[in-house]
Amino acid sequence: MKEELIKKEYTQELENLINEKRIKLDRLTGFEKEQATYKHLIEIDEFVILANRRLNEIITVHELVLRSEQQYQDFMHYITPAAEEIYRKYYQGLI
């Protein structure tokens, strides 16, 4: 099912990005780490924009066509929990 492939690719790509940021943060100490953590926090809006753009690109690559409002709602119901989990992981990367 295309939706499952999209969800898997979407979550994997963004989790990899989060892990890369986490590794960079873990290498820092003291004031540098505090500054990087703060920057990470304020960049959540940019991360959400990136996540949405990547989702649209992945949907296009997999040629998923949502032909009705109901199909759109069903897809959003399916993908929203994954997106919310990704955003939580973005914040957990700071802890």
CSV table of N, CA, C and O in Angstrom, one decimal:
chain,number,residue,atom,x,y,z
A,1,MET,N,0.8,-1.2,0.0
A,1,MET,CA,0.0,0.0,0.0
A,1,MET,C,0.9,1.2,0.0
A,1,MET,O,1.9,1.3,0.8
A,2,LYS,N,0.6,2.2,-0.9
A,2,LYS,CA,1.4,3.4,-1.0
A,2,LYS,C,1.5,4.2,0.3
A,2,LYS,O,2.5,4.7,0.6
A,3,GLU,N,0.4,4.2,1.0
A,3,GLU,CA,0.4,5.0,2.3
A,3,GLU,C,1.4,4.5,3.3
A,3,GLU,O,2.1,5.3,3.9
A,4,GLU,N,1.5,3.2,3.3
A,4,GLU,CA,2.5,2.6,4.3
A,4,GLU,C,3.9,2.9,3.8
A,4,GLU,O,4.8,3.2,4.7
A,5,LEU,N,4.2,2.8,2.5
A,5,LEU,CA,5.5,3.2,2.0
A,5,LEU,C,5.9,4.6,2.3
A,5,LEU,O,7.0,4.9,2.7
A,6,ILE,N,4.9,5.5,2.1
A,6,ILE,CA,5.1,6.9,2.4
A,6,ILE,C,5.4,7.1,3.8
A,6,ILE,O,6.3,7.9,4.2
A,7,LYS,N,4.6,6.5,4.7
A,7,LYS,CA,4.8,6.7,6.1
A,7,LYS,C,6.1,6.2,6.6
A,7,LYS,O,6.9,6.9,7.3
A,8,LYS,N,6.5,5.1,6.1
A,8,LYS,CA,7.8,4.5,6.5
A,8,LYS,C,9.0,5.4,6.0
A,8,LYS,O,9.9,5.7,6.8
A,9,GLU,N,8.9,5.8,4.8
A,9,GLU,CA,10.0,6.6,4.2
A,9,GLU,C,10.1,8.0,4.9
A,9,GLU,O,11.1,8.5,5.3
A,10,TYR,N,8.9,8.6,5.2
A,10,TYR,CA,8.8,9.8,5.9
A,10,TYR,C,9.4,9.8,7.3
A,10,TYR,O,10.2,10.6,7.6
A,11,THR,N,9.0,8.8,8.0
A,11,THR,CA,9.4,8.7,9.4
A,11,THR,C,10.9,8.4,9.5
A,11,THR,O,11.7,8.9,10.3
A,12,GLN,N,11.4,7.5,8.6
A,12,GLN,CA,12.8,7.1,8.6
A,12,GLN,C,13.7,8.3,8.3
A,12,GLN,O,14.7,8.5,8.9
A,13,GLU,N,13.3,9.0,7.2
A,13,GLU,CA,14.2,10.1,6.8
A,13,GLU,C,14.2,11.2,7.9
A,13,GLU,O,15.3,11.7,8.2
A,14,LEU,N,13.1,11.5,8.6
A,14,LEU,CA,13.1,12.5,9.6
A,14,LEU,C,13.8,12.0,10.9
A,14,LEU,O,14.5,12.8,11.6
A,15,GLU,N,13.6,10.8,11.2
A,15,GLU,CA,14.3,10.2,12.4
A,15,GLU,C,15.8,10.3,12.2
A,15,GLU,O,16.6,10.6,13.1
A,16,ASN,N,16.3,10.0,11.0
A,16,ASN,CA,17.7,10.1,10.7
A,16,ASN,C,18.2,11.5,10.9
A,16,ASN,O,19.3,11.7,11.4
A,17,LEU,N,17.5,12.5,10.4
A,17,LEU,CA,17.8,13.9,10.6
A,17,LEU,C,17.9,14.2,12.0
A,17,LEU,O,18.9,14.9,12.5
A,18,ILE,N,16.9,13.8,12.8
A,18,ILE,CA,16.9,14.1,14.3
A,18,ILE,C,18.1,13.4,14.9
A,18,ILE,O,18.8,14.1,15.8
A,19,ASN,N,18.4,12.2,14.6
A,19,ASN,CA,19.6,11.5,15.1
A,19,ASN,C,20.9,12.2,14.8
A,19,ASN,O,21.8,12.3,15.7
A,20,GLU,N,21.0,12.7,13.6
A,20,GLU,CA,22.2,13.5,13.3
A,20,GLU,C,22.4,14.7,14.1
A,20,GLU,O,23.5,15.0,14.6
A,21,LYS,N,21.3,15.4,14.4
A,21,LYS,CA,21.3,16.6,15.2
A,21,LYS,C,21.6,16.2,16.7
A,21,LYS,O,22.4,16.9,17.3
A,22,ARG,N,21.1,15.1,17.1
A,22,ARG,CA,21.3,14.6,18.5
A,22,ARG,C,22.8,14.3,18.6
A,22,ARG,O,23.4,14.6,19.7
A,23,ILE,N,23.4,13.6,17.7
A,23,ILE,CA,24.8,13.3,17.7
A,23,ILE,C,25.7,14.5,17.8
A,23,ILE,O,26.6,14.6,18.6
A,24,LYS,N,25.3,15.5,17.0
A,24,LYS,CA,26.1,16.8,17.1
A,24,LYS,C,25.9,17.5,18.5
A,24,LYS,O,26.9,18.0,19.0
A,25,LEU,N,24.7,17.4,19.0
A,25,LEU,CA,24.5,18.0,20.4
A,25,LEU,C,25.3,17.3,21.4
A,25,LEU,O,25.9,17.9,22.4
A,26,ASP,N,25.3,15.9,21.3
A,26,ASP,CA,26.0,15.1,22.3
A,26,ASP,C,27.5,15.4,22.3
A,26,ASP,O,28.2,15.1,23.4
A,27,ARG,N,28.1,15.9,21.2
A,27,ARG,CA,29.5,16.1,21.2
A,27,ARG,C,29.9,17.4,21.9
A,27,ARG,O,31.1,17.7,22.1
A,28,LEU,N,28.9,18.3,22.1
A,28,LEU,CA,29.2,19.6,22.7
A,28,LEU,C,29.1,19.5,24.2
A,28,LEU,O,28.5,18.6,24.8
A,29,THR,N,29.7,20.5,24.9
A,29,THR,CA,29.6,20.6,26.3
A,29,THR,C,29.4,22.1,26.7
A,29,THR,O,29.7,23.0,25.9
A,30,GLY,N,29.0,22.3,27.9
A,30,GLY,CA,29.0,23.6,28.5
A,30,GLY,C,28.1,24.6,27.8
A,30,GLY,O,27.0,24.3,27.3
A,31,PHE,N,28.7,25.8,27.6
A,31,PHE,CA,27.9,26.9,27.0
A,31,PHE,C,27.6,26.6,25.5
A,31,PHE,O,26.5,26.9,25.1
A,32,GLU,N,28.5,25.9,24.8
A,32,GLU,CA,28.2,25.6,23.4
A,32,GLU,C,27.0,24.7,23.3
A,32,GLU,O,26.2,24.8,22.4
A,33,LYS,N,26.9,23.7,24.2
A,33,LYS,CA,25.8,22.8,24.2
A,33,LYS,C,24.5,23.6,24.5
A,33,LYS,O,23.5,23.3,23.9
A,34,GLU,N,24.5,24.5,25.5
A,34,GLU,CA,23.4,25.3,25.8
A,34,GLU,C,22.9,26.1,24.6
A,34,GLU,O,21.7,26.2,24.3
A,35,GLN,N,23.8,26.7,23.9
A,35,GLN,CA,23.5,27.5,22.8
A,35,GLN,C,22.9,26.6,21.6
A,35,GLN,O,21.9,27.0,21.0
A,36,ALA,N,23.5,25.5,21.4
A,36,ALA,CA,23.0,24.6,20.4
A,36,ALA,C,21.6,24.1,20.7
A,36,ALA,O,20.8,23.9,19.8
A,37,THR,N,21.4,23.8,22.0
A,37,THR,CA,20.1,23.3,22.4
A,37,THR,C,19.0,24.4,22.2
A,37,THR,O,18.0,24.1,21.7
A,38,TYR,N,19.4,25.6,22.6
A,38,TYR,CA,18.4,26.7,22.4
A,38,TYR,C,18.1,26.9,20.9
A,38,TYR,O,17.0,27.0,20.5
A,39,LYS,N,19.2,26.8,20.0
A,39,LYS,CA,19.0,27.0,18.6
A,39,LYS,C,18.1,25.8,18.1
A,39,LYS,O,17.2,26.1,17.3
A,40,HIS,N,18.3,24.6,18.6
A,40,HIS,CA,17.5,23.5,18.2
A,40,HIS,C,16.1,23.7,18.5
A,40,HIS,O,15.2,23.4,17.7
A,41,LEU,N,15.8,24.3,19.7
A,41,LEU,CA,14.4,24.5,20.1
A,41,LEU,C,13.7,25.6,19.2
A,41,LEU,O,12.6,25.4,18.8
A,42,ILE,N,14.4,26.7,18.9
A,42,ILE,CA,13.8,27.7,18.1
A,42,ILE,C,13.7,27.3,16.7
A,42,ILE,O,12.9,28.0,15.9
A,43,GLU,N,14.4,26.3,16.2
A,43,GLU,CA,14.3,25.9,14.9
A,43,GLU,C,13.1,24.9,14.6
A,43,GLU,O,13.0,24.3,13.5
A,44,ILE,N,12.3,24.6,15.6
A,44,ILE,CA,11.2,23.7,15.4
A,44,ILE,C,10.3,24.1,14.2
A,44,ILE,O,9.8,23.2,13.5
A,45,ASP,N,10.0,25.4,14.1
A,45,ASP,CA,9.2,25.8,13.0
A,45,ASP,C,9.8,25.4,11.6
A,45,ASP,O,9.1,24.9,10.7
A,46,GLU,N,11.1,25.6,11.5
A,46,GLU,CA,11.8,25.2,10.3
A,46,GLU,C,11.7,23.7,10.1
A,46,GLU,O,11.6,23.3,8.9
A,47,PHE,N,11.8,23.0,11.1
A,47,PHE,CA,11.8,21.5,11.1
A,47,PHE,C,10.4,21.1,10.6
A,47,PHE,O,10.3,20.2,9.7
A,48,VAL,N,9.3,21.7,11.1
A,48,VAL,CA,8.0,21.4,10.7
A,48,VAL,C,7.8,21.7,9.2
A,48,VAL,O,7.2,20.9,8.5
A,49,ILE,N,8.3,22.8,8.7
A,49,ILE,CA,8.2,23.2,7.3
A,49,ILE,C,8.9,22.1,6.5
A,49,ILE,O,8.4,21.7,5.5
A,50,LEU,N,10.1,21.8,6.9
A,50,LEU,CA,10.9,20.7,6.2
A,50,LEU,C,10.2,19.4,6.2
A,50,LEU,O,10.1,18.8,5.1
A,51,ALA,N,9.6,19.0,7.3
A,51,ALA,CA,8.8,17.8,7.4
A,51,ALA,C,7.7,17.8,6.4
A,51,ALA,O,7.4,16.8,5.7
A,52,ASN,N,6.9,18.9,6.4
A,52,ASN,CA,5.8,19.0,5.5
A,52,ASN,C,6.2,18.9,4.0
A,52,ASN,O,5.6,18.3,3.2
A,53,ARG,N,7.3,19.6,3.7
A,53,ARG,CA,7.8,19.6,2.3
A,53,ARG,C,8.2,18.2,1.9
A,53,ARG,O,7.9,17.8,0.8
A,54,ARG,N,8.9,17.6,2.8
A,54,ARG,CA,9.4,16.2,2.5
A,54,ARG,C,8.2,15.3,2.3
A,54,ARG,O,8.2,14.4,1.5
A,55,LEU,N,7.2,15.4,3.1
A,55,LEU,CA,6.0,14.6,3.0
A,55,LEU,C,5.4,14.8,1.6
A,55,LEU,O,5.0,13.8,0.9
A,56,ASN,N,5.2,16.0,1.2
A,56,ASN,CA,4.7,16.3,-0.1
A,56,ASN,C,5.6,15.7,-1.2
A,56,ASN,O,5.0,15.2,-2.2
A,57,GLU,N,6.9,15.8,-1.1
A,57,GLU,CA,7.8,15.2,-2.1
A,57,GLU,C,7.7,13.7,-2.1
A,57,GLU,O,7.7,13.1,-3.2
A,58,ILE,N,7.6,13.1,-1.0
A,58,ILE,CA,7.5,11.6,-0.9
A,58,ILE,C,6.1,11.2,-1.5
A,58,ILE,O,6.1,10.2,-2.3
A,59,ILE,N,5.1,11.9,-1.2
A,59,ILE,CA,3.8,11.6,-1.8
A,59,ILE,C,3.9,11.7,-3.3
A,59,ILE,O,3.3,10.8,-4.0
A,60,THR,N,4.5,12.7,-3.8
A,60,THR,CA,4.7,12.9,-5.3
A,60,THR,C,5.5,11.7,-5.9
A,60,THR,O,5.1,11.2,-6.9
A,61,VAL,N,6.6,11.4,-5.3
A,61,VAL,CA,7.4,10.3,-5.8
A,61,VAL,C,6.6,9.0,-5.9
A,61,VAL,O,6.7,8.2,-6.8
A,62,HIS,N,5.8,8.7,-4.9
A,62,HIS,CA,5.0,7.5,-4.8
A,62,HIS,C,3.7,7.6,-5.6
A,62,HIS,O,2.9,6.6,-5.6
A,63,GLU,N,3.5,8.8,-6.2
A,63,GLU,CA,2.3,9.0,-7.0
A,63,GLU,C,1.0,8.7,-6.3
A,63,GLU,O,0.1,8.1,-6.9
A,64,LEU,N,0.9,9.1,-5.1
A,64,LEU,CA,-0.3,8.9,-4.4
A,64,LEU,C,-1.2,10.1,-4.8
A,64,LEU,O,-0.9,11.3,-4.7
A,65,VAL,N,-2.4,9.7,-5.3
A,65,VAL,CA,-3.4,10.7,-5.7
A,65,VAL,C,-4.6,10.6,-4.8
A,65,VAL,O,-5.2,9.5,-4.7
A,66,LEU,N,-4.9,11.7,-4.1
A,66,LEU,CA,-6.1,11.7,-3.2
A,66,LEU,C,-7.2,12.4,-4.0
A,66,LEU,O,-7.2,13.6,-4.2
A,67,ARG,N,-8.2,11.6,-4.4
A,67,ARG,CA,-9.2,12.1,-5.3
A,67,ARG,C,-10.4,12.7,-4.7
A,67,ARG,O,-11.3,13.2,-5.4
A,68,SER,N,-10.5,12.5,-3.4
A,68,SER,CA,-11.7,13.1,-2.7
A,68,SER,C,-11.3,13.6,-1.4
A,68,SER,O,-10.3,13.3,-0.8
A,69,GLU,N,-12.2,14.4,-0.8
A,69,GLU,CA,-12.0,14.9,0.5
A,69,GLU,C,-11.9,13.8,1.5
A,69,GLU,O,-11.1,13.8,2.5
A,70,GLN,N,-12.7,12.7,1.3
A,70,GLN,CA,-12.6,11.6,2.2
A,70,GLN,C,-11.3,10.9,2.2
A,70,GLN,O,-10.7,10.5,3.2
A,71,GLN,N,-10.7,10.7,1.0
A,71,GLN,CA,-9.4,10.1,0.9
A,71,GLN,C,-8.4,10.9,1.6
A,71,GLN,O,-7.5,10.4,2.2
A,72,TYR,N,-8.5,12.3,1.4
A,72,TYR,CA,-7.6,13.2,2.0
A,72,TYR,C,-7.7,13.0,3.6
A,72,TYR,O,-6.7,12.9,4.3
A,73,GLN,N,-8.9,13.0,4.1
A,73,GLN,CA,-9.1,12.9,5.5
A,73,GLN,C,-8.6,11.6,6.0
A,73,GLN,O,-8.0,11.5,7.1
A,74,ASP,N,-8.8,10.5,5.3
A,74,ASP,CA,-8.3,9.2,5.7
A,74,ASP,C,-6.8,9.2,5.8
A,74,ASP,O,-6.2,8.6,6.7
A,75,PHE,N,-6.2,9.8,4.8
A,75,PHE,CA,-4.7,9.8,4.7
A,75,PHE,C,-4.2,10.7,5.9
A,75,PHE,O,-3.2,10.3,6.6
A,76,MET,N,-4.8,11.8,6.2
A,76,MET,CA,-4.4,12.7,7.3
A,76,MET,C,-4.5,11.9,8.6
A,76,MET,O,-3.7,12.1,9.5
A,77,HIS,N,-5.6,11.2,8.7
A,77,HIS,CA,-5.9,10.4,10.0
A,77,HIS,C,-4.8,9.4,10.1
A,77,HIS,O,-4.3,9.1,11.2
A,78,TYR,N,-4.3,8.8,9.0
A,78,TYR,CA,-3.2,7.8,9.0
A,78,TYR,C,-1.9,8.4,9.3
A,78,TYR,O,-1.1,7.9,10.1
A,79,ILE,N,-1.5,9.6,8.7
A,79,ILE,CA,-0.2,10.1,8.8
A,79,ILE,C,0.0,11.0,10.0
A,79,ILE,O,1.2,11.2,10.5
A,80,THR,N,-1.0,11.6,10.5
A,80,THR,CA,-0.9,12.6,11.6
A,80,THR,C,-0.2,12.0,12.9
A,80,THR,O,0.7,12.7,13.4
A,81,PRO,N,-0.5,10.8,13.3
A,81,PRO,CA,0.2,10.3,14.5
A,81,PRO,C,1.7,10.1,14.3
A,81,PRO,O,2.5,10.4,15.2
A,82,ALA,N,2.0,9.7,13.1
A,82,ALA,CA,3.5,9.6,12.7
A,82,ALA,C,4.2,11.0,12.8
A,82,ALA,O,5.3,11.1,13.3
A,83,ALA,N,3.5,12.0,12.2
A,83,ALA,CA,4.1,13.3,12.3
A,83,ALA,C,4.2,13.8,13.7
A,83,ALA,O,5.3,14.4,14.1
A,84,GLU,N,3.2,13.6,14.5
A,84,GLU,CA,3.3,14.0,15.9
A,84,GLU,C,4.4,13.3,16.7
A,84,GLU,O,5.1,13.9,17.5
A,85,GLU,N,4.6,12.1,16.4
A,85,GLU,CA,5.7,11.3,17.0
A,85,GLU,C,7.0,11.9,16.6
A,85,GLU,O,7.9,12.0,17.4
A,86,ILE,N,7.2,12.2,15.3
A,86,ILE,CA,8.4,12.8,14.9
A,86,ILE,C,8.7,14.1,15.6
A,86,ILE,O,9.8,14.4,16.0
A,87,TYR,N,7.7,15.0,15.8
A,87,TYR,CA,7.9,16.2,16.5
A,87,TYR,C,8.3,16.0,17.9
A,87,TYR,O,9.1,16.7,18.5
A,88,ARG,N,7.7,15.0,18.6
A,88,ARG,CA,8.0,14.7,19.9
A,88,ARG,C,9.5,14.2,20.0
A,88,ARG,O,10.2,14.6,20.9
A,89,LYS,N,9.9,13.4,19.0
A,89,LYS,CA,11.3,13.0,19.0
A,89,LYS,C,12.3,14.1,18.8
A,89,LYS,O,13.4,14.1,19.3
A,90,TYR,N,11.8,15.1,18.0
A,90,TYR,CA,12.7,16.3,17.8
A,90,TYR,C,12.9,17.0,19.2
A,90,TYR,O,14.1,17.3,19.5
A,91,TYR,N,11.9,17.1,20.0
A,91,TYR,CA,12.1,17.7,21.3
A,91,TYR,C,12.8,16.8,22.3
A,91,TYR,O,13.7,17.2,23.1
A,92,GLN,N,12.6,15.5,22.2
A,92,GLN,CA,13.3,14.6,23.1
A,92,GLN,C,14.8,14.5,22.8
A,92,GLN,O,15.6,14.1,23.6
A,93,GLY,N,15.1,14.9,21.6
A,93,GLY,CA,16.6,15.0,21.3
A,93,GLY,C,17.3,16.0,22.1
A,93,GLY,O,18.5,16.0,22.2
A,94,LEU,N,16.6,16.8,22.8
A,94,LEU,CA,17.2,17.8,23.7
A,94,LEU,C,17.4,17.3,25.1
A,94,LEU,O,18.1,17.9,25.9
A,95,ILE,N,16.8,16.2,25.4
A,95,ILE,CA,16.8,15.7,26.8
A,95,ILE,C,17.9,14.7,27.0
A,95,ILE,O,18.3,13.9,26.2
